[in-house]
Amino acid sequence: MDNKGKENITKIITVIIGAFIFCFGINIFIVPVGLYNGGVVGISQIIRTVIGTFIAVPKSVDVSGIINFMFNIPLLLMAYKSISKKFFIRTVVSVVFQTLFFTLIKIPESAIITDTLAACLIGGIITGAGIGITLKAGGSGGGIDILGVYFTKKYKNFSVGKLGIIINAIIYGICAILFELPTAIYSVIYTTFFSMIVDKIHYQNINTTAMIFTKMENIEC
């Protein structure tokens, strides 16, 4: 196997590790204190909670992973048509293993960290690290990331960040209506920590420095 093949395998393994860390953080620290993630995962968690009021679902099993996968199927098809093949493959790997890990990682019956703010901080650090690692490896966690890239290419003044703000505002608005206001507030705090860690891990690896060499004098930089 050549170096390029080894590099691709290494990045896929990294994506799988990132998916595990992300799901571990959510199932162990976020779900037990009754908080919700942003994006498609958050939508899936809300649907899971609503379904749970009508159908008896074991608390130790998080079916939101399966719901998340179903939502991602059309988005993955979109990624295949509009984004690179490598990005598509790594995102598929991430979404598939997220589904697996969400189902296999048992949710504690009682919260390991009972202080909600502390759970937001630790959960945000862990889940942010998971998605940051995935992005660093050239993939994504699916959901809004794919949709954002699609709309960015289709509409000139659109951005992934704008879409994230709109969808998360809707998600946490629903949380405030269906559940309690503190649930929505703490979920926003968690998402803020999550976003900060993603940026810290991902963006610092895509910044570049340009050095310009020229014989011309008095060039302003």
Coordinates of N, CA and C in Angstrom, one line a residue:
M1 N 0.8 -1.2 0.0 CA 0.0 0.0 0.0 C 0.9 1.3 0.0
D2 N 0.6 2.2 -0.9 CA 1.4 3.4 -0.9 C 1.0 4.4 0.2
N3 N 1.8 5.5 0.3 CA 1.6 6.4 1.4 C 0.2 7.1 1.4
K4 N -0.3 7.3 0.1 CA -1.6 8.0 0.0 C -2.7 7.1 0.6
G5 N -2.6 5.8 0.3 CA -3.6 4.8 0.8 C -3.5 4.7 2.3
K6 N -2.3 4.7 2.8 CA -2.1 4.7 4.3 C -2.7 5.9 5.0
E7 N -2.5 7.1 4.3 CA -3.0 8.3 4.8 C -4.5 8.3 4.9
N8 N -5.2 7.8 3.8 CA -6.6 7.7 3.7 C -7.2 6.8 4.9
I9 N -6.5 5.7 5.1 CA -6.9 4.8 6.1 C -6.8 5.4 7.5
T10 N -5.7 6.1 7.7 CA -5.4 6.8 9.0 C -6.5 7.8 9.2
K11 N -6.9 8.6 8.2 CA -7.9 9.6 8.4 C -9.3 9.0 8.6
I12 N -9.6 7.9 8.0 CA -10.9 7.2 8.3 C -10.9 6.7 9.7
I13 N -9.8 6.1 10.2 CA -9.7 5.7 11.6 C -9.9 6.9 12.5
T14 N -9.3 8.0 12.2 CA -9.4 9.2 13.0 C -10.9 9.7 13.0
V15 N -11.6 9.6 11.9 CA -13.0 10.0 11.8 C -13.8 9.1 12.8
I16 N -13.5 7.8 12.8 CA -14.2 6.8 13.7 C -14.0 7.2 15.1
I17 N -12.7 7.5 15.5 CA -12.4 7.9 16.8 C -13.1 9.2 17.2
G18 N -13.2 10.1 16.3 CA -13.9 11.4 16.5 C -15.4 11.1 16.8
A19 N -16.0 10.2 16.0 CA -17.4 9.9 16.2 C -17.6 9.3 17.6
F20 N -16.7 8.4 18.0 CA -16.8 7.8 19.3 C -16.8 8.8 20.4
I21 N -15.8 9.7 20.3 CA -15.7 10.8 21.4 C -16.9 11.6 21.4
F22 N -17.4 12.0 20.3 CA -18.6 12.8 20.2 C -19.8 12.2 20.9
C23 N -20.1 10.9 20.5 CA -21.2 10.2 21.0 C -21.0 9.9 22.5
F24 N -19.8 9.6 22.9 CA -19.5 9.4 24.3 C -19.8 10.6 25.2
G25 N -19.4 11.8 24.7 CA -19.7 13.0 25.4 C -21.2 13.3 25.6
I26 N -21.9 13.0 24.5 CA -23.4 13.3 24.5 C -24.1 12.3 25.5
N27 N -23.8 11.0 25.3 CA -24.6 9.9 26.0 C -24.2 9.9 27.5
I28 N -22.9 10.2 27.8 CA -22.5 10.1 29.2 C -22.7 11.4 30.0
F29 N -22.6 12.6 29.3 CA -22.6 13.8 30.1 C -23.8 14.7 29.8
I30 N -24.3 14.7 28.5 CA -25.3 15.7 28.1 C -26.7 15.1 28.3
V31 N -27.0 13.9 27.8 CA -28.3 13.3 27.9 C -28.7 13.1 29.3
P32 N -27.9 12.6 30.2 CA -28.3 12.3 31.6 C -28.8 13.5 32.3
V33 N -28.3 14.8 31.9 CA -28.8 16.0 32.6 C -30.0 16.6 31.8
G34 N -30.5 15.9 30.8 CA -31.6 16.4 30.1 C -31.4 17.5 29.1
L35 N -30.2 17.6 28.6 CA -29.9 18.7 27.6 C -29.9 18.2 26.2
Y36 N -29.8 19.1 25.3 CA -30.0 18.8 23.8 C -28.8 19.4 23.0
N37 N -28.4 18.6 22.1 CA -27.4 19.1 21.1 C -28.0 20.0 20.1
G38 N -27.2 20.7 19.4 CA -27.7 21.5 18.2 C -27.7 20.7 17.0
G39 N -28.2 21.3 15.9 CA -28.2 20.6 14.6 C -29.2 19.5 14.5
V40 N -28.9 18.6 13.5 CA -29.7 17.4 13.3 C -29.8 16.5 14.4
V41 N -28.6 16.4 15.1 CA -28.6 15.5 16.3 C -29.6 16.0 17.4
G42 N -29.6 17.3 17.6 CA -30.6 17.9 18.5 C -32.0 17.7 18.1
I43 N -32.3 17.8 16.8 CA -33.7 17.5 16.3 C -34.0 16.0 16.6
S44 N -33.1 15.2 16.4 CA -33.3 13.7 16.6 C -33.5 13.5 18.1
Q45 N -32.8 14.2 19.0 CA -33.0 14.0 20.4 C -34.4 14.4 20.8
I46 N -34.9 15.6 20.3 CA -36.2 16.0 20.6 C -37.3 15.0 20.2
I47 N -37.1 14.5 19.0 CA -38.1 13.5 18.4 C -38.0 12.3 19.3
R48 N -36.8 11.9 19.7 CA -36.7 10.7 20.6 C -37.5 10.9 21.9
T49 N -37.3 12.1 22.5 CA -38.0 12.4 23.8 C -39.5 12.4 23.6
V50 N -40.0 13.0 22.5 CA -41.5 13.0 22.2 C -42.0 11.6 22.0
I51 N -41.2 10.8 21.2 CA -41.6 9.4 21.0 C -41.7 8.7 22.3
G52 N -40.7 9.0 23.2 CA -40.7 8.3 24.5 C -41.9 8.5 25.4
T53 N -42.6 9.6 25.1 CA -43.8 9.9 25.9 C -45.0 9.0 25.5
F54 N -44.9 8.4 24.3 CA -46.0 7.5 23.8 C -45.6 6.1 23.7
I55 N -44.3 5.8 23.5 CA -43.8 4.4 23.4 C -42.7 4.2 24.5
A56 N -42.8 3.1 25.2 CA -41.8 2.8 26.2 C -40.4 2.4 25.5
V57 N -39.5 3.3 25.7 CA -38.1 3.1 25.1 C -37.1 3.0 26.3
P58 N -36.3 1.9 26.3 CA -35.3 1.8 27.4 C -34.4 3.0 27.5
K59 N -34.3 3.6 28.7 CA -33.6 4.8 29.0 C -32.1 4.6 28.6
S60 N -31.6 3.4 28.7 CA -30.2 3.1 28.5 C -29.8 3.1 27.0
V61 N -30.8 3.1 26.1 CA -30.6 3.0 24.7 C -31.0 4.4 24.1
D62 N -30.1 5.0 23.3 CA -30.4 6.3 22.7 C -30.8 6.0 21.2
V63 N -32.1 6.0 20.9 CA -32.6 5.8 19.6 C -32.4 7.0 18.7
S64 N -31.9 8.1 19.3 CA -31.7 9.3 18.5 C -30.7 9.1 17.4
G65 N -29.7 8.2 17.7 CA -28.7 7.9 16.7 C -29.3 7.3 15.4
I66 N -30.3 6.5 15.5 CA -31.0 5.9 14.4 C -31.8 7.0 13.6
I67 N -32.5 7.8 14.4 CA -33.2 8.9 13.8 C -32.3 9.9 13.1
N68 N -31.2 10.2 13.7 CA -30.1 11.0 13.1 C -29.7 10.5 11.8
F69 N -29.5 9.2 11.7 CA -29.0 8.5 10.5 C -30.0 8.7 9.4
M70 N -31.3 8.5 9.7 CA -32.4 8.6 8.7 C -32.4 10.0 8.1
F71 N -32.3 11.0 9.0 CA -32.2 12.4 8.5 C -31.0 12.7 7.6
N72 N -29.9 12.0 7.9 CA -28.7 12.2 7.1 C -28.7 11.6 5.8
I73 N -29.5 10.6 5.5 CA -29.5 9.9 4.2 C -29.7 10.9 3.1
P74 N -30.7 11.7 3.0 CA -30.8 12.7 1.9 C -29.7 13.7 1.9
L75 N -29.2 14.0 3.1 CA -28.1 15.0 3.1 C -26.8 14.4 2.6
L76 N -26.6 13.1 2.8 CA -25.4 12.4 2.3 C -25.5 12.3 0.8
L77 N -26.6 12.1 0.3 CA -26.8 12.1 -1.2 C -26.5 13.5 -1.8
M78 N -26.8 14.5 -1.0 CA -26.5 15.9 -1.4 C -25.0 16.1 -1.4
A79 N -24.4 15.5 -0.4 CA -22.9 15.7 -0.3 C -22.2 15.0 -1.4
Y80 N -22.7 13.8 -1.8 CA -22.1 13.1 -2.9 C -22.1 13.9 -4.2
K81 N -23.2 14.6 -4.4 CA -23.3 15.4 -5.7 C -22.6 16.7 -5.7
S82 N -22.5 17.3 -4.5 CA -22.0 18.7 -4.4 C -20.7 18.9 -3.8
I83 N -20.1 17.9 -3.1 CA -18.9 18.0 -2.4 C -17.9 16.9 -2.9
S84 N -16.7 16.9 -2.5 CA -15.7 15.9 -2.9 C -16.0 14.5 -2.5
K85 N -15.5 13.5 -3.2 CA -15.7 12.1 -2.9 C -15.1 11.7 -1.6
K86 N -13.9 12.3 -1.3 CA -13.3 11.9 0.0 C -14.1 12.5 1.2
F87 N -14.6 13.7 1.0 CA -15.4 14.3 2.1 C -16.7 13.4 2.3
F88 N -17.3 13.0 1.2 CA -18.5 12.2 1.2 C -18.2 10.9 2.0
I89 N -17.2 10.2 1.6 CA -16.9 8.9 2.2 C -16.6 9.0 3.7
R90 N -15.8 10.0 4.1 CA -15.5 10.2 5.5 C -16.7 10.6 6.3
T91 N -17.6 11.4 5.7 CA -18.8 11.8 6.4 C -19.7 10.6 6.5
V92 N -19.8 9.8 5.5 CA -20.6 8.5 5.6 C -20.1 7.7 6.8
V93 N -18.8 7.5 6.9 CA -18.2 6.7 7.9 C -18.5 7.3 9.3
S94 N -18.4 8.7 9.4 CA -18.7 9.3 10.6 C -20.2 9.1 11.1
V95 N -21.1 9.3 10.1 CA -22.6 9.2 10.4 C -22.9 7.7 10.8
V96 N -22.4 6.8 10.1 CA -22.6 5.4 10.4 C -22.1 5.0 11.8
F97 N -20.9 5.4 12.1 CA -20.4 5.1 13.4 C -21.0 5.9 14.5
Q98 N -21.5 7.1 14.2 CA -22.3 7.8 15.2 C -23.5 7.0 15.6
T99 N -24.2 6.5 14.6 CA -25.4 5.7 14.8 C -25.1 4.5 15.7
L100 N -24.0 3.8 15.4 CA -23.6 2.7 16.1 C -23.2 3.0 17.6
F101 N -22.4 4.1 17.7 CA -22.0 4.4 19.1 C -23.1 5.0 19.9
F102 N -24.0 5.8 19.3 CA -25.2 6.3 20.1 C -26.0 5.1 20.6
T103 N -26.1 4.0 19.9 CA -26.9 2.9 20.3 C -26.1 2.0 21.3
L104 N -24.8 1.9 21.2 CA -24.0 1.0 22.0 C -23.6 1.6 23.3
I105 N -23.3 2.9 23.3 CA -22.9 3.5 24.5 C -24.1 3.8 25.5
K106 N -24.1 3.1 26.6 CA -25.2 3.1 27.5 C -25.3 4.4 28.2
I107 N -26.5 5.0 28.3 CA -26.7 6.2 29.0 C -26.8 5.9 30.5
P108 N -26.1 6.5 31.4 CA -26.2 6.3 32.8 C -27.6 6.5 33.3
E109 N -28.0 5.7 34.3 CA -29.4 5.9 34.8 C -29.4 7.2 35.6
S110 N -28.3 7.6 36.3 CA -28.2 8.8 37.0 C -27.0 9.6 36.5
A111 N -27.1 10.9 36.4 CA -26.0 11.7 35.9 C -24.7 11.5 36.7
I112 N -23.6 11.3 36.0 CA -22.3 11.2 36.6 C -21.9 12.5 37.3
I113 N -22.2 13.6 36.5 CA -22.0 15.0 37.0 C -23.3 15.6 37.2
T114 N -23.7 15.9 38.5 CA -25.0 16.4 38.8 C -25.2 17.9 38.5
D115 N -24.1 18.6 38.6 CA -24.1 20.0 38.4 C -24.3 20.3 36.9
T116 N -25.4 20.9 36.4 CA -25.7 21.0 35.0 C -24.6 21.9 34.3
L117 N -24.2 23.0 34.9 CA -23.2 23.8 34.3 C -21.9 23.1 34.0
A118 N -21.5 22.3 35.0 CA -20.2 21.5 34.9 C -20.4 20.5 33.8
A119 N -21.6 19.9 33.7 CA -21.9 18.9 32.6 C -21.8 19.6 31.3
C120 N -22.3 20.8 31.2 CA -22.2 21.6 29.9 C -20.8 21.8 29.5
L121 N -19.9 22.2 30.5 CA -18.5 22.4 30.2 C -17.8 21.2 29.8
I122 N -17.9 20.1 30.6 CA -17.2 18.9 30.2 C -17.7 18.2 29.0
G123 N -19.1 18.2 28.9 CA -19.7 17.6 27.7 C -19.3 18.4 26.4
G124 N -19.3 19.7 26.5 CA -18.9 20.6 25.4 C -17.5 20.4 25.0
I125 N -16.6 20.2 25.9 CA -15.2 20.0 25.6 C -15.0 18.6 24.9
I126 N -15.7 17.6 25.4 CA -15.5 16.2 24.8 C -16.2 16.1 23.4
T127 N -17.4 16.6 23.3 CA -18.1 16.5 22.0 C -17.5 17.4 21.0
G128 N -17.0 18.6 21.4 CA -16.3 19.5 20.5 C -15.1 18.9 20.0
A129 N -14.3 18.2 20.9 CA -13.1 17.6 20.5 C -13.4 16.5 19.4
G130 N -14.5 15.7 19.7 CA -14.8 14.7 18.7 C -15.1 15.2 17.3
I131 N -15.9 16.2 17.2 CA -16.2 16.8 15.9 C -15.0 17.5 15.3
G132 N -14.2 18.2 16.2 CA -13.0 18.9 15.7 C -12.1 17.9 15.1
I133 N -11.9 16.7 15.7 CA -11.0 15.7 15.2 C -11.5 15.2 13.8
T134 N -12.9 15.0 13.7 CA -13.5 14.6 12.5 C -13.2 15.6 11.4
L135 N -13.4 16.8 11.7 CA -13.2 17.9 10.6 C -11.8 18.0 10.2
K136 N -10.9 17.8 11.2 CA -9.4 17.8 10.9 C -9.0 16.7 10.0
A137 N -9.8 15.6 10.1 CA -9.5 14.4 9.2 C -10.1 14.5 7.8
G138 N -10.8 15.6 7.6 CA -11.4 15.9 6.3 C -12.8 15.3 6.1
G139 N -13.5 15.1 7.2 CA -14.9 14.6 7.1 C -15.7 15.6 7.8
S140 N -16.9 15.2 8.2 CA -17.8 16.0 9.0 C -18.8 15.1 9.8
G141 N -19.5 15.7 10.7 CA -20.5 15.0 11.5 C -21.8 14.8 10.8
G142 N -21.9 15.3 9.6 CA -23.1 15.3 8.8 C -24.1 16.4 9.2
G143 N -25.3 16.3 8.8 CA -26.3 17.2 9.2 C -26.1 18.6 8.7
I144 N -26.1 19.6 9.6 CA -26.0 21.0 9.2 C -24.8 21.3 8.3
D145 N -23.7 20.6 8.7 CA -22.4 20.8 7.9 C -22.6 20.6 6.4
I146 N -23.3 19.5 6.1 CA -23.5 19.2 4.7 C -24.5 20.2 4.0
L147 N -25.6 20.5 4.8 CA -26.6 21.4 4.3 C -26.0 22.8 4.1
G148 N -25.2 23.2 5.0 CA -24.6 24.5 5.0 C -23.7 24.7 3.8
V149 N -22.8 23.7 3.5 CA -21.9 23.7 2.3 C -22.8 23.8 1.0
Y150 N -23.8 23.1 1.0 CA -24.7 23.1 -0.2 C -25.3 24.4 -0.5
F151 N -25.9 25.1 0.6 CA -26.5 26.4 0.4 C -25.4 27.5 0.1
T152 N -24.2 27.3 0.7 CA -23.2 28.2 0.4 C -22.8 28.3 -1.0
K153 N -22.8 27.1 -1.7 CA -22.5 27.0 -3.1 C -23.6 27.5 -4.0
K154 N -24.8 27.3 -3.5 CA -26.0 27.7 -4.2 C -26.3 29.2 -4.1
Y155 N -26.1 29.8 -2.9 CA -26.4 31.2 -2.7 C -25.2 31.9 -2.3
K156 N -24.9 33.0 -3.0 CA -23.6 33.8 -2.8 C -23.4 34.3 -1.4
N157 N -24.4 34.9 -0.8 CA -24.2 35.5 0.5 C -24.6 34.6 1.7
F158 N -24.7 33.3 1.4 CA -25.1 32.4 2.5 C -23.8 31.8 3.2
S159 N -24.0 31.4 4.4 CA -22.8 30.8 5.1 C -23.3 29.6 6.0
V160 N -22.4 28.7 6.4 CA -22.7 27.6 7.2 C -23.1 28.1 8.6
G161 N -22.4 29.2 9.1 CA -22.7 29.7 10.4 C -24.1 30.3 10.5
K162 N -24.5 31.0 9.4 CA -25.9 31.5 9.4 C -26.9 30.4 9.6
L163 N -26.7 29.3 8.8 CA -27.7 28.2 8.9 C -27.7 27.6 10.3
G164 N -26.5 27.4 10.9 CA -26.4 26.9 12.2 C -27.1 27.7 13.2
I165 N -27.0 29.0 13.1 CA -27.7 29.9 14.1 C -29.2 29.8 13.9
I166 N -29.7 29.8 12.7 CA -31.1 29.7 12.4 C -31.7 28.4 13.0
I167 N -31.1 27.2 12.6 CA -31.6 25.9 13.0 C -31.5 25.7 14.5
N168 N -30.4 26.2 15.1 CA -30.2 26.0 16.6 C -31.2 26.9 17.3
A169 N -31.5 28.1 16.8 CA -32.5 29.0 17.4 C -33.8 28.3 17.4
I170 N -34.2 27.6 16.3 CA -35.5 26.9 16.2 C -35.5 25.7 17.2
I171 N -34.4 25.0 17.3 CA -34.3 23.8 18.2 C -34.5 24.2 19.6
Y172 N -33.7 25.3 20.1 CA -33.8 25.6 21.5 C -35.1 26.4 21.8
G173 N -35.7 27.0 20.8 CA -37.0 27.6 21.0 C -38.0 26.5 21.2
I174 N -37.9 25.4 20.5 CA -38.8 24.2 20.7 C -38.6 23.6 22.1
C175 N -37.3 23.5 22.5 CA -36.9 23.0 23.8 C -37.6 23.9 24.9
A176 N -37.6 25.2 24.7 CA -38.1 26.1 25.7 C -39.7 25.9 25.8
I177 N -40.3 25.6 24.7 CA -41.7 25.4 24.7 C -42.1 24.0 25.2
L178 N -41.5 23.0 24.7 CA -41.8 21.6 25.1 C -41.4 21.2 26.5
F179 N -40.2 21.7 26.9 CA -39.7 21.3 28.2 C -39.6 22.6 29.1
E180 N -38.5 22.8 29.7 CA -38.4 24.0 30.6 C -37.4 25.0 30.0
L181 N -37.6 26.3 30.4 CA -36.7 27.3 29.9 C -35.2 27.0 30.3
P182 N -34.9 26.6 31.5 CA -33.6 26.3 31.9 C -32.9 25.2 31.0
T183 N -33.7 24.2 30.5 CA -33.2 23.2 29.6 C -32.7 23.9 28.3
A184 N -33.4 24.8 27.8 CA -33.0 25.5 26.6 C -31.8 26.4 26.9
I185 N -31.8 27.1 28.0 CA -30.6 28.0 28.3 C -29.3 27.2 28.5
Y186 N -29.4 26.1 29.3 CA -28.2 25.2 29.5 C -27.8 24.6 28.2
S187 N -28.7 24.2 27.3 CA -28.4 23.6 26.0 C -27.6 24.6 25.2
V188 N -28.0 25.9 25.3 CA -27.3 26.9 24.5 C -25.9 27.1 25.1
I189 N -25.7 27.0 26.4 CA -24.4 27.1 27.0 C -23.5 26.0 26.6
Y190 N -24.1 24.8 26.6 CA -23.4 23.6 26.2 C -22.9 23.7 24.7
T191 N -23.8 24.2 23.8 CA -23.5 24.4 22.4 C -22.4 25.4 22.2
T192 N -22.4 26.4 23.1 CA -21.3 27.5 23.0 C -20.0 26.9 23.3
F193 N -19.9 26.1 24.4 CA -18.6 25.4 24.7 C -18.2 24.5 23.6
F194 N -19.2 23.7 23.1 CA -18.9 22.8 22.0 C -18.3 23.5 20.8
S195 N -18.9 24.6 20.4 CA -18.5 25.4 19.2 C -17.1 25.9 19.4
M196 N -16.8 26.4 20.6 CA -15.5 26.9 20.9 C -14.4 25.9 20.8
I197 N -14.7 24.7 21.2 CA -13.7 23.6 21.1 C -13.5 23.1 19.7
V198 N -14.6 23.1 19.0 CA -14.5 22.7 17.5 C -13.6 23.7 16.8
D199 N -13.8 25.0 17.0 CA -13.0 26.0 16.4 C -11.6 25.9 16.8
K200 N -11.3 25.6 18.1 CA -10.0 25.6 18.6 C -9.2 24.4 17.9
I201 N -9.8 23.3 17.7 CA -9.2 22.1 17.2 C -9.1 22.2 15.6
H202 N -10.2 22.6 15.0 CA -10.3 22.6 13.6 C -9.6 23.8 12.9
Y203 N -10.0 25.0 13.3 CA -9.5 26.2 12.6 C -8.0 26.4 12.7
Q204 N -7.5 26.1 13.9 CA -6.0 26.3 14.0 C -5.2 25.4 13.1
N205 N -5.8 24.4 12.5 CA -5.1 23.5 11.6 C -5.3 23.9 10.1
I206 N -6.1 24.9 9.9 CA -6.3 25.3 8.5 C -5.8 26.7 8.2
N207 N -5.3 27.4 9.2 CA -4.7 28.7 9.0 C -3.4 28.6 8.3
T208 N -3.1 29.5 7.4 CA -1.8 29.4 6.7 C -1.1 30.8 6.8
T209 N 0.2 30.8 6.6 CA 0.9 32.1 6.6 C 1.5 32.2 5.3
A210 N 1.4 33.4 4.7 CA 1.9 33.7 3.4 C 3.2 34.6 3.5
M211 N 4.3 34.2 2.9 CA 5.5 35.0 2.9 C 5.7 35.4 1.5
I212 N 5.8 36.7 1.3 CA 6.0 37.3 -0.1 C 7.4 37.8 -0.2
F213 N 8.1 37.3 -1.2 CA 9.5 37.7 -1.5 C 9.5 38.6 -2.7
T214 N 10.0 39.8 -2.7 CA 10.0 40.7 -3.8 C 11.2 41.6 -3.7
K215 N 11.6 42.1 -4.9 CA 12.7 43.1 -4.9 C 12.2 44.5 -4.8
M216 N 10.9 44.7 -4.9 CA 10.3 46.0 -4.8 C 10.3 46.5 -3.3
E217 N 10.7 47.7 -3.1 CA 10.8 48.3 -1.8 C 9.5 49.0 -1.4
N218 N 9.4 49.3 -0.1 CA 8.2 50.0 0.4 C 6.9 49.4 0.2
I219 N 6.9 48.0 0.2 CA 5.6 47.3 0.0 C 4.9 47.2 1.4
E220 N 3.7 47.6 1.5 CA 3.0 47.5 2.8 C 2.4 46.1 3.0
C221 N 2.4 45.6 4.2 CA 1.9 44.3 4.5 C 0.7 44.4 5.4

